[in-house]
């Protein structure tokens, strides 16, 4: 090759390189697909794929490529996968994060690489403070707990015991519930924390029974509720007149039907119920059911669906430019109608602003549902208001 041709080839390669890379935008979805929190991974993956099936895989002329990897719910693995995805695969967005420790571990990667990180599950308030590149489509525990903490003292519940999984979201839930419930005139007799790994609820529930509160407030992460519910029944807490209240995580739509009648009457507050009455949700529930062989979407699923929406909408807004700073800027203030109701991304905190519903477990046509009967409108994360 002569000198001129070489120079021309170099120029062409320089032009072709970024042009070729501009063809597709890779989204790295990191979820627990195995281990005790695999139900979270399955729900988010199914809903993210449903969103793509419904909306196509091209945004502003760029093909969206979803790369799914399983972290087994282990933080070191999440971080390593995120690093590889950013460096080797050149993903433009990281998404997923089934548990708080997994999101905490990955935040420095998003920060250093300037790659947006869309949290579709983990719900500790402080997560979005760990990097300016984090946005969240799930919820925060202070946001969810606020509803029931305000509702309970106005509805005959004067004393409560709290029982939470002993890690950051549990502490968030406990703190908000205790503060708000006490402010409303309630008394908290005891605050109990159970280990996250292999919890045995029996001794804790015996203590609750002995304390005889009007209600037991529970937070356990998605997937764990059925075990608590079984013990609540077997230990005779319901028969002793103790009401079960909590954030909606404990009566997760994914497993609510399997919990059976012991769950009936539980009042919780949360941002999503599969029973939410709107055209968007009816379509979502039908589509999810069709895509998964009849499963019901839960609050993890809706966050996965909305996570994809946020990524698509941000990329559309930048005209297909996947630069991290531009994408996260586009996400700020984004508002849309989710299957859960109206939502937006708080431009200051990058956390989701949403309605929080009060719901009661009821049986309809032989199935259990979280039936919404009241709501707080457009709730910003109260965990940041300090
Ligand atoms: C969390 O680890 O942040 C988490 C996981 C599952 C939930 C709520 C919070 O249901």
XYZ file of C-alpha atoms and ligand atoms in Angstrom:
396
model
C 0.000 0.000 0.000
C 1.411 3.410 -0.864
C 1.629 6.268 1.585
C -1.565 7.967 0.415
C -3.608 4.803 0.536
C -2.348 4.082 4.056
C -3.367 7.539 5.207
C -6.759 7.144 3.560
C -7.203 3.741 5.208
C -6.382 5.233 8.612
C -8.890 8.008 8.130
C -11.498 5.515 6.981
C -10.846 3.250 9.992
C -11.157 6.218 12.331
C -14.495 7.111 10.773
C -15.763 3.550 10.507
C -14.881 2.656 14.114
C -17.337 4.938 15.913
C -19.854 4.601 13.091
C -19.913 0.812 13.502
C -20.153 1.130 17.288
C -23.045 3.550 16.842
C -25.159 0.824 15.261
C -26.340 -0.825 18.452
C -26.716 0.299 22.041
C -25.940 -2.446 24.530
C -27.851 -2.551 27.786
C -26.271 -4.748 30.458
C -28.958 -6.297 32.639
C -27.502 -7.834 35.799
C -29.942 -9.858 37.897
C -30.097 -12.716 40.383
C -31.330 -15.505 38.077
C -30.240 -18.229 40.525
C -30.198 -18.450 44.323
C -32.779 -17.334 46.882
C -33.739 -14.163 44.985
C -34.105 -15.723 41.524
C -37.806 -14.816 41.446
C -36.756 -11.141 41.309
C -34.486 -11.801 38.338
C -37.102 -13.809 36.486
C -39.767 -11.124 36.913
C -37.524 -8.250 35.785
C -36.135 -10.152 32.806
C -39.596 -11.215 31.612
C -40.967 -7.678 31.901
C -37.940 -6.061 30.208
C -38.284 -8.485 27.295
C -42.031 -7.860 27.176
C -41.370 -4.124 26.866
C -38.975 -4.748 23.967
C -41.391 -7.139 22.262
C -44.122 -4.509 22.466
C -42.015 -1.509 21.448
C -39.529 -2.984 19.000
C -35.743 -3.113 19.406
C -34.824 0.119 17.653
C -34.813 3.617 19.163
C -33.825 6.721 17.177
C -32.301 4.492 14.534
C -30.213 2.489 17.002
C -30.754 -1.158 17.789
C -31.068 -1.995 21.476
C -29.193 -5.114 22.493
C -30.058 -6.571 25.893
C -27.232 -8.519 27.524
C -28.428 -10.483 30.553
C -26.051 -11.874 33.192
C -26.748 -13.736 36.413
C -25.002 -12.521 39.575
C -26.676 -15.099 41.850
C -27.397 -12.251 44.271
C -23.692 -11.998 45.226
C -22.332 -8.424 45.348
C -18.738 -9.205 44.285
C -20.109 -10.948 41.235
C -22.423 -8.058 40.335
C -19.488 -5.670 40.473
C -17.208 -7.900 38.390
C -19.921 -8.438 35.758
C -20.617 -4.691 35.601
C -16.911 -3.995 35.108
C -16.641 -6.523 32.287
C -19.780 -5.229 30.635
C -18.483 -1.665 30.669
C -14.902 -2.397 29.601
C -15.217 -5.436 27.323
C -18.758 -5.173 25.977
C -18.966 -1.375 25.936
C -22.491 -1.374 27.367
C -24.023 2.108 27.419
C -26.437 1.455 30.262
C -26.297 -0.895 33.255
C -29.622 -2.081 34.654
C -31.109 -4.503 37.186
C -29.689 -4.855 40.747
C -31.948 -7.231 42.645
C -30.792 -6.311 46.148
C -29.329 -3.251 47.850
C -25.809 -4.652 48.428
C -25.567 -5.434 44.699
C -26.462 -1.841 43.790
C -24.028 -0.416 46.375
C -21.216 -2.591 44.977
C -21.816 -1.412 41.401
C -22.281 2.321 42.019
C -18.509 3.105 41.823
C -18.326 1.412 38.397
C -21.160 3.571 37.043
C -19.520 6.652 38.545
C -16.044 5.976 37.136
C -17.223 4.838 33.700
C -19.915 7.567 33.468
C -22.403 4.892 32.472
C -26.022 5.312 33.621
C -27.196 2.659 36.077
C -30.947 2.062 36.111
C -31.955 0.386 39.374
C -35.040 -1.758 38.773
C -35.265 -3.501 42.171
C -33.029 -2.452 45.072
C -34.927 0.001 47.273
C -32.743 1.490 50.003
C -33.189 5.248 49.930
C -29.492 6.155 49.793
C -28.677 4.131 46.637
C -29.263 7.057 44.270
C -26.852 9.157 46.350
C -23.983 6.768 45.578
C -23.485 8.055 42.030
C -24.846 10.872 39.880
C -25.316 8.253 37.117
C -27.949 6.248 39.047
C -31.673 6.520 38.289
C -34.313 4.269 39.837
C -37.602 2.845 38.545
C -38.467 0.638 41.530
C -39.250 2.471 44.784
C -37.755 3.293 48.152
C -38.714 1.684 51.442
C -39.418 5.063 53.122
C -41.760 5.834 50.210
C -43.631 2.534 50.557
C -43.721 2.496 54.372
C -45.094 6.036 54.620
C -48.573 4.990 53.443
C -49.247 2.294 56.006
C -47.552 4.269 58.812
C -50.022 7.122 58.239
C -53.018 4.836 57.683
C -52.605 2.546 60.723
C -53.084 4.992 63.632
C -56.140 6.474 61.911
C -57.673 3.035 61.580
C -57.729 1.596 65.063
C -54.133 0.412 65.257
C -52.667 2.014 68.377
C -49.757 -0.321 69.113
C -47.395 -2.189 66.824
C -44.282 -4.340 66.747
C -41.985 -4.046 63.726
C -40.221 -7.012 62.139
C -37.782 -6.369 59.282
C -34.993 -8.134 57.429
C -31.750 -6.986 58.992
C -30.117 -5.001 56.189
C -30.352 -1.503 54.730
C -33.883 -1.592 53.226
C -35.236 -3.177 56.419
C -33.659 -0.440 58.503
C -35.159 2.182 56.139
C -38.618 0.608 56.453
C -38.401 0.322 60.239
C -37.186 3.887 60.670
C -39.928 5.414 58.548
C -42.689 3.297 60.018
C -41.677 3.985 63.637
C -41.279 7.752 63.104
C -44.503 8.285 61.189
C -46.618 5.847 63.236
C -45.510 7.475 66.506
C -46.184 10.925 65.104
C -49.717 9.702 64.346
C -50.194 8.692 67.981
C -49.152 5.022 67.756
C -46.863 3.176 70.167
C -44.129 0.812 69.003
C -43.619 -1.884 71.638
C -40.613 -3.551 70.033
C -38.523 -3.434 66.848
C -37.207 -6.830 65.740
C -34.690 -7.546 62.973
C -34.299 -10.993 61.410
C -31.271 -12.170 59.436
C -31.579 -11.809 55.656
C -29.992 -15.199 54.959
C -31.992 -18.314 55.944
C -34.278 -16.550 58.390
C -36.192 -18.531 61.027
C -39.209 -16.361 61.818
C -40.665 -18.636 64.530
C -38.859 -17.274 67.625
C -39.448 -13.676 66.505
C -43.144 -14.275 65.913
C -43.474 -15.898 69.337
C -42.123 -12.671 70.845
C -44.647 -10.669 68.859
C -47.454 -12.899 70.120
C -46.343 -12.381 73.712
C -46.178 -8.583 73.221
C -49.838 -8.585 72.003
C -49.698 -5.479 69.788
C -52.685 -4.421 67.672
C -50.574 -5.039 64.574
C -47.308 -6.457 63.320
C -45.520 -4.332 60.691
C -43.381 -6.461 58.376
C -40.766 -5.804 55.724
C -39.096 -8.751 54.029
C -37.697 -8.637 50.482
C -39.627 -10.008 47.510
C -39.793 -13.797 47.538
C -39.656 -14.202 51.333
C -43.238 -13.243 52.251
C -44.747 -16.728 51.984
C -42.463 -18.088 54.725
C -43.451 -15.288 57.132
C -47.121 -15.670 56.326
C -47.027 -19.417 57.037
C -45.395 -18.857 60.433
C -47.765 -15.996 61.258
C -50.648 -18.428 60.797
C -49.030 -21.446 62.482
C -48.027 -19.440 65.554
C -51.641 -18.285 65.931
C -50.969 -14.547 65.674
C -54.062 -13.898 63.576
C -56.201 -15.874 66.043
C -54.712 -13.741 68.838
C -56.161 -10.693 67.014
C -52.840 -9.309 65.757
C -53.254 -7.643 62.360
C -50.614 -8.040 59.686
C -49.531 -4.764 58.070
C -46.434 -3.780 56.130
C -44.986 -2.624 52.870
C -46.323 -4.582 49.893
C -43.157 -6.695 49.637
C -44.613 -9.239 52.079
C -47.740 -9.846 49.968
C -45.864 -9.909 46.679
C -48.251 -10.572 43.765
C -45.849 -13.200 42.476
C -46.585 -15.544 45.391
C -49.753 -14.096 46.927
C -52.022 -16.845 45.620
C -49.779 -19.544 47.084
C -49.997 -17.896 50.513
C -53.694 -18.713 50.610
C -56.216 -17.579 53.181
C -53.716 -16.585 55.929
C -52.928 -13.535 53.791
C -56.572 -12.394 53.653
C -57.125 -9.013 55.281
C -53.442 -7.991 55.361
C -53.235 -4.226 54.769
C -50.082 -2.924 53.131
C -48.903 0.146 51.236
C -47.013 -0.093 47.969
C -46.584 1.449 44.547
C -47.839 -1.511 42.511
C -50.631 -4.052 42.595
C -51.464 -6.413 39.743
C -55.072 -5.479 40.582
C -54.448 -1.771 39.796
C -57.400 -0.658 37.723
C -56.156 1.132 34.602
C -55.996 0.383 30.876
C -52.174 0.413 31.009
C -52.136 -2.159 33.785
C -54.749 -4.416 32.229
C -52.598 -4.535 29.095
C -49.442 -5.157 31.146
C -50.994 -7.974 33.214
C -52.383 -9.642 30.065
C -49.088 -9.293 28.157
C -46.997 -10.541 31.053
C -49.324 -13.484 31.609
C -49.134 -14.410 27.940
C -45.343 -14.119 27.872
C -44.770 -16.175 31.032
C -47.275 -19.011 30.793
C -49.818 -17.393 33.080
C -47.724 -15.672 35.763
C -48.877 -12.479 37.433
C -46.536 -9.475 37.307
C -45.333 -8.157 40.655
C -43.655 -4.900 41.713
C -40.297 -6.186 40.441
C -41.795 -6.845 37.010
C -43.281 -3.362 36.693
C -39.932 -1.797 37.635
C -38.188 -3.850 34.927
C -40.799 -2.766 32.370
C -40.470 0.885 33.377
C -36.675 0.579 33.483
C -36.691 -0.328 29.792
C -39.134 2.496 29.129
C -36.812 4.996 30.810
C -33.862 3.793 28.735
C -35.868 3.908 25.481
C -37.344 7.332 26.240
C -33.960 8.814 27.220
C -32.325 7.509 24.042
C -35.186 8.885 21.960
C -34.718 12.263 23.657
C -30.975 12.374 22.878
C -31.738 11.442 19.260
C -29.864 8.158 19.634
C -26.790 9.609 21.377
C -25.815 7.078 24.079
C -23.258 9.299 25.810
C -23.653 8.645 29.543
C -23.922 12.291 30.596
C -26.521 12.975 27.925
C -28.562 9.886 28.778
C -28.710 10.567 32.519
C -29.579 14.214 31.813
C -32.416 13.010 29.558
C -33.717 10.729 32.308
C -34.088 13.594 34.798
C -37.655 14.822 34.925
C -38.912 12.125 32.546
C -42.615 11.472 33.188
C -44.893 8.743 31.855
C -47.919 6.603 32.631
C -46.716 3.298 34.034
C -48.946 0.256 34.604
C -48.705 1.331 38.274
C -50.058 4.841 37.546
C -48.386 8.217 36.815
C -44.639 8.316 37.532
C -41.679 10.645 36.993
C -37.949 10.757 37.686
C -37.141 13.397 40.281
C -34.616 15.672 38.516
C -32.762 16.305 41.798
C -32.498 12.804 43.269
C -33.040 10.660 40.124
C -35.454 8.611 42.215
C -38.953 7.741 41.097
C -41.915 9.895 42.148
C -45.121 7.848 42.281
C -48.461 7.261 43.974
C -48.379 4.981 47.014
C -51.528 2.897 47.425
C -53.132 1.404 50.516
C -54.348 -2.114 49.707
C -56.088 -5.000 51.408
C -55.758 -8.661 50.450
C -59.149 -9.848 49.219
C -60.428 -12.898 47.381
C -62.049 -12.334 43.990
C -63.167 -15.194 41.744
C -61.149 -17.615 43.860
C -57.893 -15.651 43.619
C -56.140 -13.384 46.105
C -55.435 -9.780 45.094
C -54.047 -6.648 46.721
C -57.102 -4.449 46.256
C -56.222 -0.740 46.345
C -58.638 1.416 48.367
C -56.737 4.641 49.093
C -53.594 6.425 47.928
C -51.004 9.110 48.590
C -50.381 11.088 45.403
C -46.987 11.755 43.768
C -44.799 10.731 46.709
C -41.136 11.765 46.533
C -38.735 9.585 48.512
C -39.180 10.773 52.112
C -35.811 9.187 52.946
C -34.061 12.146 51.253
C -36.038 14.890 52.959
C -33.638 15.229 55.878
C -33.383 -4.505 48.409
O -32.483 -5.325 48.681
O -33.141 -3.303 48.273
C -34.778 -4.994 48.250
C -35.019 -6.230 47.698
C -36.328 -6.696 47.594
C -37.368 -5.900 48.020
C -37.133 -4.644 48.566
C -35.833 -4.193 48.696
O -38.632 -6.370 47.936
